[in-house]
Every structure is written in structure tokens, then in C-alpha cells.
Coordinates of C-alpha atoms in Angstrom, one line a residue:
M25 CA 0.0 0.0 0.0
N26 CA 1.6 3.3 -1.1
D27 CA 1.4 6.6 0.9
K28 CA -1.5 8.0 -1.1
E29 CA -3.6 4.9 -0.6
I30 CA -2.8 4.9 3.1
A31 CA -3.9 8.5 3.4
R32 CA -7.1 7.8 1.4
Q33 CA -8.0 4.9 3.6
L34 CA -7.2 6.7 6.9
K35 CA -9.4 9.7 5.9
K36 CA -12.4 7.4 5.7
I37 CA -12.1 6.3 9.3
K38 CA -14.2 8.2 11.8
V39 CA -13.1 8.4 15.4
I40 CA -15.4 10.1 17.9
N41 CA -14.3 11.1 21.4
Q42 CA -16.5 10.0 24.3
E43 CA -17.0 11.4 27.7
Q44 CA -14.8 9.5 30.2
A45 CA -14.6 6.5 27.8
D46 CA -12.7 5.1 24.9
V47 CA -13.4 6.6 21.5
E48 CA -16.1 5.3 19.2
V49 CA -14.8 4.1 15.8
K50 CA -16.5 3.8 12.4
N51 CA -14.1 1.9 10.1
P52 CA -15.4 1.3 6.5
T53 CA -11.9 0.3 5.3
S54 CA -10.0 -3.0 5.2
L55 CA -7.5 -1.8 7.8
T56 CA -7.6 -3.8 11.1
M57 CA -8.0 -1.9 14.4
I58 CA -5.5 -3.3 16.9
G59 CA -6.3 -1.0 19.8
K60 CA -8.1 2.1 21.0
G61 CA -8.1 4.5 24.0
R62 CA -9.5 7.9 25.1
Q63 CA -7.8 9.9 22.3
G64 CA -7.7 7.6 19.3
A65 CA -7.6 4.2 17.7
V66 CA -4.6 2.3 16.2
F67 CA -4.8 0.5 12.8
Q68 CA -2.2 -1.9 11.4
I69 CA -1.0 -1.0 7.9
D70 CA 1.6 -3.8 7.5
E71 CA 4.0 -5.9 9.6
N72 CA 6.1 -3.0 10.8
T73 CA 3.8 0.0 10.4
C74 CA 0.6 1.3 12.1
A75 CA -1.4 4.5 12.1
K76 CA -3.1 6.2 15.0
V77 CA -6.3 8.1 14.1
Y78 CA -7.5 10.8 16.6
G79 CA -10.9 12.1 17.4
N80 CA -9.5 15.6 18.1
P81 CA -6.9 17.1 15.7
E82 CA -5.3 18.9 18.6
D83 CA -4.5 15.6 20.3
C84 CA -2.9 14.6 17.0
E85 CA -0.7 17.7 16.9
R86 CA 0.2 17.3 20.5
E87 CA 1.4 13.7 20.2
H88 CA 3.2 14.4 16.9
Y89 CA 5.1 17.1 18.6
A90 CA 6.0 14.9 21.5
L91 CA 7.1 12.0 19.2
S92 CA 9.1 14.5 17.1
L93 CA 11.1 15.6 20.2
G94 CA 12.3 12.0 20.8
Q95 CA 13.1 10.9 17.2
K96 CA 16.9 11.0 17.9
T97 CA 16.5 8.4 20.7
N98 CA 15.5 4.7 20.5
L99 CA 12.8 5.2 23.2
F100 CA 10.0 6.3 20.8
P101 CA 8.5 4.8 17.6
R102 CA 9.7 6.3 14.3
I103 CA 7.3 8.7 12.5
Y104 CA 6.6 8.0 8.8
G105 CA 3.8 10.4 8.0
K106 CA 1.1 12.7 9.4
G107 CA -2.3 13.9 8.3
Q108 CA -4.8 16.3 10.0
N109 CA -6.0 13.7 12.4
Y110 CA -3.6 10.8 12.1
I111 CA 0.1 9.8 12.5
V112 CA 1.7 6.9 10.6
M113 CA 4.5 5.4 12.7
E114 CA 6.6 2.4 13.5
M115 CA 4.7 -0.6 15.0
V116 CA 5.8 -1.1 18.7
R117 CA 6.0 -4.7 19.6
G118 CA 7.0 -6.5 22.8
I119 CA 5.2 -6.8 26.1
D120 CA 3.9 -3.9 28.1
L121 CA 5.2 -3.5 31.7
R122 CA 1.8 -4.1 33.2
E123 CA 1.5 -7.5 31.6
Y124 CA 5.2 -8.4 32.1
L125 CA 5.1 -7.7 35.9
Q126 CA 2.2 -10.1 36.4
S127 CA 4.5 -13.0 35.9
Q128 CA 8.0 -11.6 36.2
P129 CA 9.9 -9.8 39.0
L130 CA 10.9 -6.1 39.0
T131 CA 14.7 -6.5 38.9
K132 CA 17.3 -3.8 39.7
E133 CA 18.2 -3.8 36.0
L134 CA 14.7 -3.0 34.9
S135 CA 14.4 -0.3 37.6
F136 CA 17.6 1.2 36.1
K137 CA 16.0 1.2 32.6
L138 CA 13.0 3.0 34.0
I139 CA 15.2 5.7 35.5
E140 CA 16.9 6.0 32.1
M141 CA 13.5 6.5 30.5
L142 CA 12.7 9.4 32.9
V143 CA 16.1 10.9 32.2
T144 CA 15.4 10.7 28.4
F145 CA 12.0 12.4 28.9
Q146 CA 13.8 15.2 30.7
Q147 CA 16.5 15.5 28.0
V148 CA 14.1 15.7 25.0
G149 CA 12.1 18.4 26.6
F150 CA 9.0 16.8 28.0
D151 CA 7.0 18.7 30.6
R152 CA 5.7 15.6 32.5
I153 CA 8.6 13.4 33.5
D154 CA 6.4 10.4 34.1
H155 CA 4.5 7.5 32.4
H156 CA 2.1 4.8 33.1
K157 CA 3.4 1.2 33.1
R158 CA 0.9 0.0 30.5
Q159 CA 2.4 2.5 28.0
I160 CA 5.9 1.2 28.5
Y161 CA 6.9 -1.8 26.3
L162 CA 9.8 -4.2 27.0
Q163 CA 11.5 -5.3 23.8
Q164 CA 13.2 -8.7 23.1
D165 CA 16.6 -7.1 23.3
G166 CA 15.8 -5.7 26.8
T167 CA 15.3 -2.1 25.7
L168 CA 12.2 0.0 26.4
K169 CA 9.8 1.8 24.0
V170 CA 7.0 4.0 25.0
I171 CA 3.7 4.9 23.3
D172 CA 0.9 7.5 24.0
V173 CA 3.2 10.4 24.9
G174 CA 0.8 13.2 23.9
R175 CA 0.1 14.1 27.5
T176 CA 3.8 14.6 28.4
V177 CA 3.9 18.0 26.6
W178 CA 2.1 21.3 26.6
R179 CA 1.5 21.0 30.4
D180 CA 1.5 24.0 32.7
R181 CA 1.7 22.0 36.0
T182 CA 2.9 18.5 36.7
Y183 CA 3.9 16.4 39.7
P184 CA 7.6 16.9 40.5
Y185 CA 8.1 13.2 40.8
P186 CA 7.0 10.1 38.7
R187 CA 3.6 9.8 40.5
K188 CA 1.8 8.0 37.6
L189 CA 4.6 5.4 37.3
L190 CA 4.8 4.8 41.0
T191 CA 1.0 4.5 41.4
S192 CA 0.7 2.2 38.4
L193 CA 3.3 -0.2 39.8
G194 CA 1.2 -1.0 42.8
E195 CA 2.3 -0.8 46.5
E196 CA 4.6 -3.9 46.4
Y197 CA 6.5 -2.9 43.2
K198 CA 6.4 0.7 44.1
T199 CA 8.3 0.0 47.4
L200 CA 10.7 -2.3 45.6
F201 CA 11.4 0.3 42.8
L202 CA 12.0 3.0 45.4
S203 CA 14.4 0.8 47.2
H204 CA 16.3 0.3 44.0
V205 CA 16.4 4.1 43.4
Q206 CA 17.6 4.6 47.0
E207 CA 20.4 2.2 46.4
M208 CA 21.4 3.6 43.0
N209 CA 20.9 7.3 43.6
P210 CA 20.2 8.3 47.3
K211 CA 19.9 12.0 46.3
L212 CA 17.1 11.3 43.8
Y213 CA 15.3 9.0 46.2
A214 CA 15.4 11.7 48.9
E215 CA 14.0 14.3 46.5
W216 CA 11.1 12.0 45.5
Q217 CA 10.4 11.3 49.1
H218 CA 10.3 15.0 49.9
Y219 CA 7.7 15.7 47.2
M220 CA 5.6 12.7 48.2
A221 CA 5.6 14.0 51.8
M222 CA 4.6 17.4 50.5
E223 CA 1.7 15.9 48.5
A224 CA 0.5 14.0 51.6
S225 CA 0.6 17.2 53.6
A226 CA -1.3 19.1 51.0
R227 CA -4.0 16.5 50.8
Q228 CA -4.3 16.5 54.6
M229 CA -4.6 20.3 54.6
F230 CA -7.3 20.2 52.0
E231 CA -9.3 17.7 54.0
T232 CA -8.9 19.8 57.2
L233 CA -9.7 23.1 55.5
F234 CA -12.6 22.0 53.4
S235 CA -14.1 18.6 54.1
K236 CA -14.9 19.2 57.8
R237 CA -15.7 22.9 57.6
L238 CA -18.0 22.6 54.6
K239 CA -20.5 20.5 56.7
N240 CA -21.5 23.8 58.5
A241 CA -20.4 26.1 55.7
K242 CA -23.5 28.3 55.8
D243 CA -23.4 28.9 59.5
I244 CA -19.6 29.5 59.4
A245 CA -19.9 31.9 56.5
I246 CA -22.6 33.9 58.3
Q247 CA -20.5 34.3 61.4
L248 CA -17.3 34.9 59.6
A249 CA -18.7 37.6 57.4
E250 CA -20.4 39.6 60.2
P251 CA -17.5 42.2 60.5
L252 CA -18.0 42.9 56.7
L253 CA -21.6 44.1 57.1
T254 CA -22.0 47.9 57.5
V255 CA -25.5 48.9 56.4
G256 CA -27.1 48.0 59.7
D257 CA -24.7 50.3 61.6
Q258 CA -25.6 53.9 60.8
G259 CA -22.1 55.2 61.7
K260 CA -20.3 52.6 59.6
H261 CA -22.8 52.9 56.8
Y262 CA -22.4 56.7 56.4
A263 CA -18.6 56.4 56.7
K264 CA -18.5 53.8 53.9
L265 CA -21.0 55.9 51.9
E266 CA -18.8 59.0 52.4
G267 CA -15.7 57.1 51.2
L268 CA -17.6 55.9 48.2
V269 CA -18.8 59.3 47.1
R270 CA -15.3 60.8 47.6
K271 CA -13.8 58.1 45.4
V272 CA -16.3 58.7 42.7
F273 CA -16.0 62.5 43.0
K274 CA -12.2 62.3 42.7
E275 CA -12.2 59.9 39.8
E276 CA -14.8 61.9 37.8
W277 CA -13.2 65.2 38.6
I278 CA -9.9 64.0 37.3
K279 CA -11.5 62.8 34.1
V280 CA -13.3 66.1 33.5
L281 CA -10.2 68.3 34.2
V282 CA -7.8 66.1 32.2
A283 CA -10.3 66.2 29.3
Q284 CA -10.0 70.0 29.4
G285 CA -6.2 69.7 29.0
R286 CA -5.2 70.1 32.6
D287 CA -2.0 68.5 34.0
P288 CA -3.0 65.2 35.7
E289 CA -0.5 65.7 38.6
K290 CA -1.6 69.3 39.3
V291 CA -5.3 68.1 39.1
K292 CA -4.6 65.4 41.7
K293 CA -2.9 67.9 44.1
K294 CA -5.8 70.4 43.9
I295 CA -8.2 67.6 44.6
D296 CA -6.2 66.5 47.6
V297 CA -6.2 70.0 49.0
F298 CA -10.0 70.3 48.5
M299 CA -10.5 66.9 50.2
E300 CA -8.3 68.0 53.2
K301 CA -10.3 71.2 53.5
Q302 CA -13.6 69.3 53.5
E303 CA -12.2 66.8 56.1
G304 CA -11.2 69.7 58.4
M305 CA -14.7 71.3 58.4
G306 CA -15.7 72.1 62.0
W307 CA -18.9 71.4 63.9
E308 CA -20.0 75.1 63.9
E309 CA -19.8 75.2 60.0
I310 CA -22.0 72.1 59.8
D311 CA -24.5 73.5 62.3
Q312 CA -24.6 76.8 60.4
K313 CA -25.2 75.0 57.1
N314 CA -28.0 73.0 58.8
G315 CA -29.6 76.1 60.2
N316 CA -28.7 75.3 63.8
Q317 CA -27.4 78.0 66.2
L318 CA -27.5 75.9 69.3
D319 CA -24.8 75.7 72.0
C320 CA -23.5 72.2 71.1
S321 CA -21.0 71.7 74.0
K322 CA -23.3 69.5 76.1
K323 CA -25.2 68.0 73.2
R324 CA -22.0 66.8 71.5
Q325 CA -21.3 64.5 74.4
K326 CA -24.8 63.1 74.4
Q327 CA -25.3 62.9 70.6
S328 CA -21.8 62.2 69.3
K329 CA -23.0 59.4 67.1
K330 CA -25.8 61.4 65.7
K331 CA -23.4 64.3 65.0
A332 CA -20.9 62.0 63.3
S333 CA -23.6 60.7 61.0
L334 CA -24.9 64.3 60.3
K335 CA -21.4 65.5 59.5
Q336 CA -20.8 62.7 57.1
K337 CA -24.2 63.3 55.4
M338 CA -23.4 67.1 55.1
L339 CA -20.0 66.3 53.6
I340 CA -21.5 63.9 51.1
E341 CA -24.1 66.5 50.1
D342 CA -21.3 69.1 49.7
V343 CA -19.1 66.8 47.7
M344 CA -22.0 65.8 45.4
K345 CA -22.8 69.5 44.7
N346 CA -19.3 70.0 43.6
V347 CA -19.3 66.9 41.5
N348 CA -22.5 68.0 39.7
K349 CA -21.1 71.5 39.3
L350 CA -17.8 70.3 37.8
L351 CA -19.5 67.7 35.6
N352 CA -21.8 70.4 34.2
E353 CA -18.8 72.7 33.6
G354 CA -17.0 69.8 31.9
N355 CA -20.0 69.0 29.6
K356 CA -20.3 72.7 28.7
K357 CA -16.6 72.8 27.8
K358 CA -17.1 69.6 25.8
R359 CA -20.0 71.1 23.8
E360 CA -18.0 74.3 23.1
T361 CA -15.1 72.2 21.9
L362 CA -17.4 70.2 19.6
T363 CA -18.9 73.2 18.0
S364 CA -15.4 74.4 17.0
Y365 CA -15.1 71.3 14.7
P366 CA -16.3 71.4 11.1
A367 CA -19.8 69.7 10.8
I368 CA -18.5 66.7 9.0
Y369 CA -16.3 65.7 12.0
R370 CA -18.7 66.3 14.8
T371 CA -20.2 62.8 14.8
K372 CA -16.8 61.3 15.2
V373 CA -15.7 63.4 18.1
K374 CA -17.7 62.4 21.2

């Protein structure tokens, strides 16, 4: 079968991704499907060649990139061709590590080869230095080959130790493999142990912080957020309202004056001076504005909270008057500026 015929046959095959399940395959060709997974299905082309057809073209691009990184090593299958949603590659034979360890022991030599595999992943530029045992094939000459490497690249975050490999080995072989690592490279073993301990601590913290507290999350949230509530407290409410109006006033004033061509820094300084003046307004001024000519010396002591709220309200009203005045002046200036433009430009300048 030549390259054009292979491409023609592969384009006829439909691979559909499924939610949390292996892909669905519609194969109207004579090519034999020899396996499938979550991302795609593999078809045999001849004794030494196969093709993987993907449901998502992005998965195809991703795995092709990963395989391309390793083409100068013997760890990955050779690439022979690529289409929009398929890769033609070398057929990987041998026995996968999952099946092998069901009847054979994990020797120190095999553990060494697994470490070599991880080193190669690092050297070729993979993001995830890890692999599941079912995707690792032991060849007749004792070497290893790996398949399904798409998820080793284009990763933002990964575990800093081979978690997937260790977990897939099972507790018995995980312990044995780690003992081999400790014997061959104590420094590497210590680093992996450190990260495994950190992971265990992180999971314990998650359980403590969320699992137990979420049982009474509503009650806890109500009590916890109590200090954030201000509307029910008149003093706090007007203080927050005053701060809000001042913020709006300052921001809008700056916009108006800058639009008129004023220096932003000078504008800010003038606003700060105005704010300080308003902040320093005395009780007598407030009483006078409010039409009160009372002797407040005794009443201040009895009605301090009421006076504080009154002062804040008066300040807000005063600030808002200035805001409206300035905005009106700004709009007037804007209209005057617009009328100076030729009529054909006026719709563009707003």
C-alpha cells in the first residue's frame, strides 16, 4: 500500500471522542484496528507500520510534537507520516510492563532502565517526567519503548516526581522500585520522598480546611462575614458611603479636568487640597449649614454618634454638589469644543 492509498484509507475512518470512555470508531476500510483509547484508535498497515487516528486534531498535533522531540532516541517509535488527524508510525511490539510484571519480577536492571526512561523524557524536553506502566513496552533485546506520549507535553503544571509510574506499579513494586532508586541514587530518592511527603501534607490540609468545615459552611460563613456588614450600623454605613462618594468624586473630577487639557498631577494635588479642607470642616460650620445656632457643647457629648452621621451626610451633600457643578462645567466645555469642529467631523468626536 503506497502513501497516497494509506492516506485515502485513513481519511475514511471516523473516530469520535466519548465522555470518560474510549473513542467510538467507524471503520469502513480493510485496515484492522489493533487497539483504542481515550484519544484515538490504532490500525495496522503492515507488519512494521501502524497508524493512530485521533478524534481531536489537537491531540494529533500534540502527540506528533512529543514524538518528534524523541526521534533521535530509541525510546520512541519512528514517525513515517502525518495527516490532519492521524500519524503513521513504527509498530511497537514487545510486552507492556503491566503484563510483564504479572509473571516476572521487577529487577534492579529493569528499575535502572525506568530511571533512564525518565532521564530521556527530561533530555528531550517533555513537561511531564512520568509515564504509566501500560504505555511502556519491554523489547526482546531488553530495551524499552513508550507509546501514547501526547500528555507529556504542553503542560503548565505536573507532579515533580513520577507519580503516575509509581502509582501504576502497585504498592509492592512501588516499594521495591523506590528501594532500587535509593540504592542507586540516594539523592534522587530523597527528593522524590520529599515531594511525596509534601503531597501527603497538601491532601491533609485540603481535608482539614474543606471537608470538615463545609459541613457547616453556611453557619460559618454567616458568622465569619459579620464584620464585613455595615448597612445595619448607621455610623459605619455613612462612613462607607462618604468614602464611596469621595472616590467617585475624585475619579470623575480628574476625568473632567484632564479632558480639558489640565496637567493630571496638578489636578490630583488640587483635589487632595480640596479633600483635606472638607475633612477639616468644624462642627460650627456644619451646624450653620444645617440652620442650627445651638450651643453644642453638652449635646456633642450626648449625641456624638448622631453628629458624626450628620457631618458625614453634610460632607456627602457638599461633595455631590461640587461633583455636579464640575460635571456640568465639563460638559459645557465639551460642547463648546465640539462646535469648533467642522460639521463633517462632529459625529466622530464624542
